[in-house]
Amino acid sequence: MTKIALLMCICEGELDIAHDALSSFIKCCQGEITLFLVDDASPSYVGQSLADRFIQQTGSKAHCLRLPKALKYRGNAQRTFLGLQSIRDVGRDFDLVVKLDADALVVREGLEEEMAAYCTDGCGLYGETFNMRLCDRVLFSSDLLPFGFKRKSVNGVIERRWQLSRTFPVWWSDFGYRGIRGGFRFNCILGSFWFMGWKTFCSLSDRGYFRRDQSKHGFVFNDDVLLTTAVHALKHPVVNLGQRSFSWKDTLIIHEETVQVNALWSRKPFVIHPLKNTPVSWRLRQEFKMLAAGQGDQPKAPLRAYIEDVQKAGSSSK
């Protein structure tokens, strides 16, 4: 049985969708799962609540790292890297490290076997890729200069605003340069769902990437961009599953109001994202679960009609 370290980062208001995502992973992945949570200082302690539910549901171990203050949207690289370090800190070996976003849904059984079939030697980062926008490529490249602009931070929280005040290399510049030499070309593994071989994980950890102080930042704050760059720096495989199988193509960036449920389902997807905490997304969750159970040929109402009803209800309440 594959030993899996499952990482989830969770914020206030995400308990219900995170529990649904976690339950779907447990159902569709039969590996030996240990849960690692990063709670972004939620007032209601959603991370510990989810950990308790997981322990009660599975009897397996769960670890929750609650941050002392919320890092918010632009702190996702800090949250993810802290979470990855927490996996190493427990002193256990795993076969795979998996990251699952709270707004994802696993809809097909056999995920453990699928991941193990791709990652046979413990090396590599696997997932669906996206191409960085031109403006983001420019910001990435400017961060590699020894000085320049940076995003403003207030009490350790990175903001959108920027300023000409960086007089130091960014914290990731060393593996940024090595990543480019190792083949990084602005194609990144999406952070909503990925899996990584244990050898690659340990190599990143041994280099101290996960525990670095990220206060010397520039523009880039995205965990998926920086993690992909770091793996390229190792010259380990970065595998776009969307090029290997239709089951992984365009399933992790869907649009809830335009997605064609049956067309997407015909590709036999494993993971679907994003499904937010909205009425439309909950309806989508229901439909995908019905299809997975073989009961989805005749849903109670067409999704398009349901979306229109939700929109009308929202308009009438204004």
Short mmCIF file of N, CA and C in Angstrom, two decimals, residues 192-316:
data_model
loop_
_atom_site.label_atom_id
_atom_site.label_comp_id
_atom_site.label_asym_id
_atom_site.label_seq_id
_atom_site.Cartn_x
_atom_site.Cartn_y
_atom_site.Cartn_z
N SER A 192 -3.31 23.35 -7.49
CA SER A 192 -4.57 22.81 -6.95
C SER A 192 -4.50 21.32 -6.67
N PHE A 193 -3.73 20.59 -7.48
CA PHE A 193 -3.50 19.16 -7.23
C PHE A 193 -2.20 18.76 -7.92
N TRP A 194 -1.32 18.18 -7.17
CA TRP A 194 -0.11 17.60 -7.73
C TRP A 194 0.38 16.48 -6.82
N PHE A 195 1.25 15.65 -7.35
CA PHE A 195 1.93 14.66 -6.50
C PHE A 195 3.41 14.62 -6.86
N MET A 196 4.19 14.28 -5.86
CA MET A 196 5.65 14.35 -5.96
C MET A 196 6.26 13.08 -5.37
N GLY A 197 7.29 12.58 -6.03
CA GLY A 197 8.01 11.43 -5.50
C GLY A 197 8.80 11.79 -4.25
N TRP A 198 8.97 10.81 -3.37
CA TRP A 198 9.62 11.06 -2.09
C TRP A 198 11.08 11.47 -2.25
N LYS A 199 11.77 10.92 -3.24
CA LYS A 199 13.17 11.30 -3.44
C LYS A 199 13.29 12.77 -3.82
N THR A 200 12.39 13.22 -4.67
CA THR A 200 12.40 14.63 -5.05
C THR A 200 12.08 15.51 -3.85
N PHE A 201 11.08 15.10 -3.08
CA PHE A 201 10.72 15.86 -1.89
C PHE A 201 11.91 15.98 -0.94
N CYS A 202 12.59 14.87 -0.68
CA CYS A 202 13.73 14.90 0.25
C CYS A 202 14.88 15.74 -0.30
N SER A 203 15.08 15.71 -1.61
CA SER A 203 16.14 16.52 -2.20
C SER A 203 15.86 18.01 -2.01
N LEU A 204 14.60 18.40 -2.19
CA LEU A 204 14.22 19.80 -1.97
C LEU A 204 14.39 20.19 -0.50
N SER A 205 13.97 19.29 0.38
CA SER A 205 14.07 19.56 1.81
C SER A 205 15.53 19.63 2.26
N ASP A 206 16.36 18.72 1.76
CA ASP A 206 17.77 18.70 2.16
C ASP A 206 18.50 19.98 1.75
N ARG A 207 18.02 20.62 0.72
CA ARG A 207 18.62 21.89 0.30
C ARG A 207 18.08 23.08 1.08
N GLY A 208 17.16 22.82 1.98
CA GLY A 208 16.65 23.86 2.85
C GLY A 208 15.63 24.79 2.21
N TYR A 209 15.09 24.41 1.05
CA TYR A 209 14.15 25.29 0.36
C TYR A 209 12.88 25.54 1.16
N PHE A 210 12.40 24.52 1.86
CA PHE A 210 11.10 24.64 2.54
C PHE A 210 11.15 25.53 3.78
N ARG A 211 12.29 25.58 4.43
CA ARG A 211 12.37 26.31 5.70
C ARG A 211 12.97 27.71 5.54
N ARG A 212 13.12 28.17 4.34
CA ARG A 212 13.74 29.48 4.13
C ARG A 212 12.84 30.63 4.59
N ASP A 213 13.48 31.67 5.05
CA ASP A 213 12.80 32.92 5.36
C ASP A 213 12.41 33.59 4.04
N GLN A 214 11.11 33.80 3.83
CA GLN A 214 10.64 34.36 2.57
C GLN A 214 10.42 35.87 2.63
N SER A 215 10.93 36.52 3.66
CA SER A 215 10.71 37.96 3.78
C SER A 215 11.43 38.75 2.68
N LYS A 216 12.49 38.19 2.12
CA LYS A 216 13.18 38.87 1.02
C LYS A 216 12.53 38.47 -0.31
N HIS A 217 11.31 38.96 -0.49
CA HIS A 217 10.55 38.61 -1.67
C HIS A 217 10.60 39.73 -2.69
N GLY A 218 10.15 39.41 -3.90
CA GLY A 218 10.01 40.40 -4.94
C GLY A 218 8.56 40.49 -5.36
N PHE A 219 8.29 40.06 -6.59
CA PHE A 219 6.91 40.04 -7.09
C PHE A 219 6.26 38.67 -6.92
N VAL A 220 7.01 37.60 -7.20
CA VAL A 220 6.43 36.26 -7.28
C VAL A 220 6.08 35.73 -5.90
N PHE A 221 4.84 35.29 -5.75
CA PHE A 221 4.38 34.71 -4.48
C PHE A 221 3.69 33.38 -4.69
N ASN A 222 3.67 32.89 -5.92
CA ASN A 222 2.88 31.71 -6.27
C ASN A 222 3.61 30.43 -5.93
N ASP A 223 2.97 29.56 -5.17
CA ASP A 223 3.61 28.32 -4.77
C ASP A 223 3.85 27.40 -5.96
N ASP A 224 2.91 27.37 -6.93
CA ASP A 224 3.09 26.47 -8.06
C ASP A 224 4.27 26.88 -8.93
N VAL A 225 4.45 28.18 -9.13
CA VAL A 225 5.59 28.66 -9.93
C VAL A 225 6.91 28.33 -9.24
N LEU A 226 6.99 28.61 -7.96
CA LEU A 226 8.26 28.42 -7.25
C LEU A 226 8.59 26.95 -7.05
N LEU A 227 7.57 26.12 -6.79
CA LEU A 227 7.85 24.69 -6.61
C LEU A 227 8.29 24.06 -7.92
N THR A 228 7.63 24.42 -9.02
CA THR A 228 8.04 23.90 -10.32
C THR A 228 9.47 24.31 -10.64
N THR A 229 9.80 25.57 -10.36
CA THR A 229 11.16 26.06 -10.60
C THR A 229 12.17 25.27 -9.77
N ALA A 230 11.84 25.01 -8.51
CA ALA A 230 12.76 24.29 -7.63
C ALA A 230 13.01 22.87 -8.11
N VAL A 231 11.97 22.20 -8.61
CA VAL A 231 12.16 20.83 -9.11
C VAL A 231 13.01 20.85 -10.38
N HIS A 232 12.80 21.83 -11.24
CA HIS A 232 13.67 21.97 -12.41
C HIS A 232 15.12 22.19 -11.99
N ALA A 233 15.31 22.94 -10.89
CA ALA A 233 16.67 23.19 -10.41
C ALA A 233 17.37 21.89 -10.04
N LEU A 234 16.61 20.91 -9.58
CA LEU A 234 17.18 19.60 -9.27
C LEU A 234 17.44 18.76 -10.51
N LYS A 235 16.85 19.20 -11.63
CA LYS A 235 16.85 18.43 -12.88
C LYS A 235 16.10 17.12 -12.71
N HIS A 236 15.07 17.16 -11.87
CA HIS A 236 14.16 16.03 -11.74
C HIS A 236 13.00 16.22 -12.71
N PRO A 237 12.28 15.16 -13.07
CA PRO A 237 11.19 15.28 -14.05
C PRO A 237 10.06 16.19 -13.55
N VAL A 238 9.57 17.02 -14.44
CA VAL A 238 8.34 17.78 -14.23
C VAL A 238 7.38 17.33 -15.32
N VAL A 239 6.34 16.59 -14.94
CA VAL A 239 5.53 15.87 -15.92
C VAL A 239 4.14 16.47 -16.02
N ASN A 240 3.78 16.89 -17.23
CA ASN A 240 2.45 17.41 -17.52
C ASN A 240 1.53 16.23 -17.84
N LEU A 241 0.69 15.86 -16.89
CA LEU A 241 -0.19 14.71 -17.10
C LEU A 241 -1.21 14.97 -18.19
N GLY A 242 -1.52 16.25 -18.43
CA GLY A 242 -2.47 16.57 -19.49
C GLY A 242 -2.00 16.17 -20.87
N GLN A 243 -0.68 16.00 -21.04
CA GLN A 243 -0.13 15.52 -22.30
C GLN A 243 -0.07 14.00 -22.36
N ARG A 244 -0.28 13.37 -21.23
CA ARG A 244 -0.20 11.91 -21.17
C ARG A 244 -1.57 11.25 -21.28
N SER A 245 -2.60 11.94 -20.80
CA SER A 245 -3.93 11.33 -20.74
C SER A 245 -5.01 12.39 -20.75
N PHE A 246 -6.12 12.12 -21.47
CA PHE A 246 -7.26 13.03 -21.46
C PHE A 246 -7.89 13.12 -20.08
N SER A 247 -7.63 12.13 -19.22
CA SER A 247 -8.18 12.16 -17.87
C SER A 247 -7.63 13.32 -17.05
N TRP A 248 -6.51 13.88 -17.50
CA TRP A 248 -5.88 14.98 -16.76
C TRP A 248 -5.87 16.28 -17.55
N LYS A 249 -6.47 16.31 -18.71
CA LYS A 249 -6.40 17.50 -19.58
C LYS A 249 -7.56 18.45 -19.28
N ASP A 250 -7.23 19.67 -18.89
CA ASP A 250 -8.22 20.73 -18.65
C ASP A 250 -9.27 20.34 -17.62
N THR A 251 -8.85 19.64 -16.58
CA THR A 251 -9.79 19.26 -15.52
C THR A 251 -9.57 20.06 -14.24
N LEU A 252 -8.46 20.79 -14.17
CA LEU A 252 -8.13 21.51 -12.94
C LEU A 252 -8.33 23.02 -13.05
N ILE A 253 -8.81 23.47 -14.22
CA ILE A 253 -9.19 24.88 -14.38
C ILE A 253 -10.52 24.93 -15.12
N ILE A 254 -11.59 24.60 -14.43
CA ILE A 254 -12.91 24.64 -15.05
C ILE A 254 -13.62 25.93 -14.64
N HIS A 255 -14.66 26.27 -15.38
CA HIS A 255 -15.48 27.44 -15.06
C HIS A 255 -16.88 26.94 -14.73
N GLU A 256 -17.30 27.17 -13.50
CA GLU A 256 -18.51 26.53 -12.99
C GLU A 256 -19.75 26.86 -13.81
N GLU A 257 -19.81 28.03 -14.43
CA GLU A 257 -21.02 28.43 -15.14
C GLU A 257 -21.02 28.02 -16.60
N THR A 258 -19.91 27.53 -17.12
CA THR A 258 -19.86 27.14 -18.53
C THR A 258 -19.42 25.69 -18.73
N VAL A 259 -19.04 25.01 -17.67
CA VAL A 259 -18.54 23.65 -17.82
C VAL A 259 -19.63 22.73 -18.38
N GLN A 260 -19.25 21.90 -19.34
CA GLN A 260 -20.14 20.88 -19.89
C GLN A 260 -19.88 19.59 -19.12
N VAL A 261 -20.81 19.28 -18.22
CA VAL A 261 -20.59 18.18 -17.28
C VAL A 261 -20.36 16.86 -18.00
N ASN A 262 -21.23 16.51 -18.93
CA ASN A 262 -21.11 15.22 -19.60
C ASN A 262 -19.86 15.14 -20.47
N ALA A 263 -19.51 16.26 -21.12
CA ALA A 263 -18.30 16.27 -21.95
C ALA A 263 -17.06 16.08 -21.09
N LEU A 264 -17.03 16.76 -19.95
CA LEU A 264 -15.89 16.60 -19.04
C LEU A 264 -15.85 15.18 -18.48
N TRP A 265 -17.01 14.65 -18.12
CA TRP A 265 -17.05 13.32 -17.53
C TRP A 265 -16.64 12.24 -18.53
N SER A 266 -16.87 12.48 -19.81
CA SER A 266 -16.51 11.49 -20.83
C SER A 266 -15.01 11.27 -20.91
N ARG A 267 -14.22 12.22 -20.39
CA ARG A 267 -12.77 12.06 -20.39
C ARG A 267 -12.28 11.26 -19.18
N LYS A 268 -13.20 10.84 -18.33
CA LYS A 268 -12.88 10.04 -17.15
C LYS A 268 -11.87 10.74 -16.24
N PRO A 269 -12.21 11.94 -15.78
CA PRO A 269 -11.26 12.70 -14.95
C PRO A 269 -11.05 12.07 -13.58
N PHE A 270 -9.92 12.36 -12.99
CA PHE A 270 -9.65 11.95 -11.61
C PHE A 270 -9.96 13.08 -10.63
N VAL A 271 -9.54 14.29 -10.96
CA VAL A 271 -9.70 15.44 -10.05
C VAL A 271 -10.28 16.61 -10.83
N ILE A 272 -11.25 17.30 -10.21
CA ILE A 272 -11.87 18.47 -10.83
C ILE A 272 -11.70 19.67 -9.90
N HIS A 273 -11.40 20.81 -10.49
CA HIS A 273 -11.12 22.03 -9.71
C HIS A 273 -11.33 23.24 -10.63
N PRO A 274 -11.81 24.38 -10.11
CA PRO A 274 -12.25 24.63 -8.72
C PRO A 274 -13.76 24.49 -8.57
N LEU A 275 -14.17 24.04 -7.41
CA LEU A 275 -15.58 23.98 -7.02
C LEU A 275 -15.70 24.73 -5.70
N LYS A 276 -16.06 25.99 -5.80
CA LYS A 276 -16.08 26.87 -4.64
C LYS A 276 -17.29 26.59 -3.75
N ASN A 277 -17.38 27.36 -2.68
CA ASN A 277 -18.49 27.23 -1.74
C ASN A 277 -19.66 28.10 -2.21
N THR A 278 -20.20 27.76 -3.39
CA THR A 278 -21.32 28.48 -3.98
C THR A 278 -22.42 27.49 -4.33
N PRO A 279 -23.66 27.95 -4.48
CA PRO A 279 -24.75 27.02 -4.85
C PRO A 279 -24.47 26.28 -6.15
N VAL A 280 -23.94 26.98 -7.15
CA VAL A 280 -23.67 26.34 -8.43
C VAL A 280 -22.61 25.25 -8.28
N SER A 281 -21.56 25.53 -7.55
CA SER A 281 -20.50 24.54 -7.38
C SER A 281 -20.97 23.34 -6.56
N TRP A 282 -21.81 23.58 -5.56
CA TRP A 282 -22.35 22.45 -4.80
C TRP A 282 -23.23 21.58 -5.69
N ARG A 283 -23.96 22.20 -6.60
CA ARG A 283 -24.75 21.42 -7.54
C ARG A 283 -23.85 20.61 -8.46
N LEU A 284 -22.75 21.22 -8.90
CA LEU A 284 -21.80 20.49 -9.72
C LEU A 284 -21.21 19.31 -8.96
N ARG A 285 -20.87 19.51 -7.71
CA ARG A 285 -20.37 18.41 -6.89
C ARG A 285 -21.37 17.26 -6.88
N GLN A 286 -22.64 17.61 -6.68
CA GLN A 286 -23.69 16.60 -6.64
C GLN A 286 -23.76 15.83 -7.96
N GLU A 287 -23.71 16.55 -9.07
CA GLU A 287 -23.82 15.89 -10.37
C GLU A 287 -22.63 14.98 -10.64
N PHE A 288 -21.43 15.43 -10.31
CA PHE A 288 -20.26 14.59 -10.54
C PHE A 288 -20.30 13.34 -9.64
N LYS A 289 -20.77 13.50 -8.43
CA LYS A 289 -20.88 12.34 -7.54
C LYS A 289 -21.93 11.36 -8.05
N MET A 290 -23.03 11.87 -8.59
CA MET A 290 -24.05 11.00 -9.17
C MET A 290 -23.50 10.24 -10.37
N LEU A 291 -22.74 10.93 -11.21
CA LEU A 291 -22.13 10.27 -12.35
C LEU A 291 -21.15 9.20 -11.90
N ALA A 292 -20.37 9.50 -10.87
CA ALA A 292 -19.41 8.52 -10.35
C ALA A 292 -20.10 7.30 -9.79
N ALA A 293 -21.31 7.50 -9.26
CA ALA A 293 -22.07 6.39 -8.69
C ALA A 293 -22.93 5.69 -9.73
N GLY A 294 -22.84 6.14 -10.99
CA GLY A 294 -23.65 5.53 -12.04
C GLY A 294 -25.09 5.96 -12.03
N GLN A 295 -25.38 7.13 -11.43
CA GLN A 295 -26.76 7.59 -11.32
C GLN A 295 -26.95 8.93 -12.01
N GLY A 296 -26.06 9.30 -12.89
CA GLY A 296 -26.07 10.66 -13.40
C GLY A 296 -26.67 10.85 -14.76
N ASP A 297 -27.34 9.84 -15.33
CA ASP A 297 -27.89 10.01 -16.67
C ASP A 297 -29.03 11.01 -16.71
N GLN A 298 -29.82 11.08 -15.63
CA GLN A 298 -30.97 11.97 -15.60
C GLN A 298 -30.95 12.78 -14.32
N PRO A 299 -30.15 13.83 -14.28
CA PRO A 299 -30.14 14.68 -13.09
C PRO A 299 -31.48 15.35 -12.89
N LYS A 300 -31.72 15.82 -11.67
CA LYS A 300 -33.02 16.38 -11.33
C LYS A 300 -33.38 17.58 -12.20
N ALA A 301 -32.40 18.39 -12.58
CA ALA A 301 -32.65 19.55 -13.43
C ALA A 301 -31.39 19.87 -14.20
N PRO A 302 -31.52 20.35 -15.45
CA PRO A 302 -30.32 20.71 -16.21
C PRO A 302 -29.51 21.76 -15.47
N LEU A 303 -28.20 21.64 -15.54
CA LEU A 303 -27.34 22.55 -14.80
C LEU A 303 -27.53 23.99 -15.26
N ARG A 304 -27.68 24.20 -16.57
CA ARG A 304 -27.84 25.56 -17.07
C ARG A 304 -29.08 26.22 -16.48
N ALA A 305 -30.18 25.45 -16.41
CA ALA A 305 -31.40 26.01 -15.82
C ALA A 305 -31.20 26.33 -14.34
N TYR A 306 -30.44 25.47 -13.67
CA TYR A 306 -30.18 25.71 -12.24
C TYR A 306 -29.36 26.98 -12.06
N ILE A 307 -28.34 27.18 -12.90
CA ILE A 307 -27.52 28.39 -12.81
C ILE A 307 -28.38 29.63 -13.03
N GLU A 308 -29.28 29.57 -14.01
CA GLU A 308 -30.14 30.72 -14.28
C GLU A 308 -31.05 31.01 -13.10
N ASP A 309 -31.55 29.94 -12.45
CA ASP A 309 -32.41 30.14 -11.28
C ASP A 309 -31.63 30.82 -10.16
N VAL A 310 -30.39 30.39 -9.94
CA VAL A 310 -29.56 31.00 -8.89
C VAL A 310 -29.29 32.46 -9.19
N GLN A 311 -29.00 32.75 -10.47
CA GLN A 311 -28.73 34.14 -10.85
C GLN A 311 -29.97 35.01 -10.69
N LYS A 312 -31.15 34.48 -11.05
CA LYS A 312 -32.39 35.24 -10.90
C LYS A 312 -32.67 35.52 -9.43
N ALA A 313 -32.44 34.49 -8.59
CA ALA A 313 -32.68 34.67 -7.16
C ALA A 313 -31.75 35.73 -6.58
N GLY A 314 -30.50 35.74 -7.06
CA GLY A 314 -29.56 36.75 -6.59
C GLY A 314 -29.96 38.14 -7.03
N SER A 315 -30.48 38.26 -8.26
CA SER A 315 -30.89 39.57 -8.76
C SER A 315 -32.10 40.11 -8.03
N SER A 316 -33.06 39.22 -7.73
CA SER A 316 -34.29 39.66 -7.07
C SER A 316 -34.06 40.07 -5.63
#
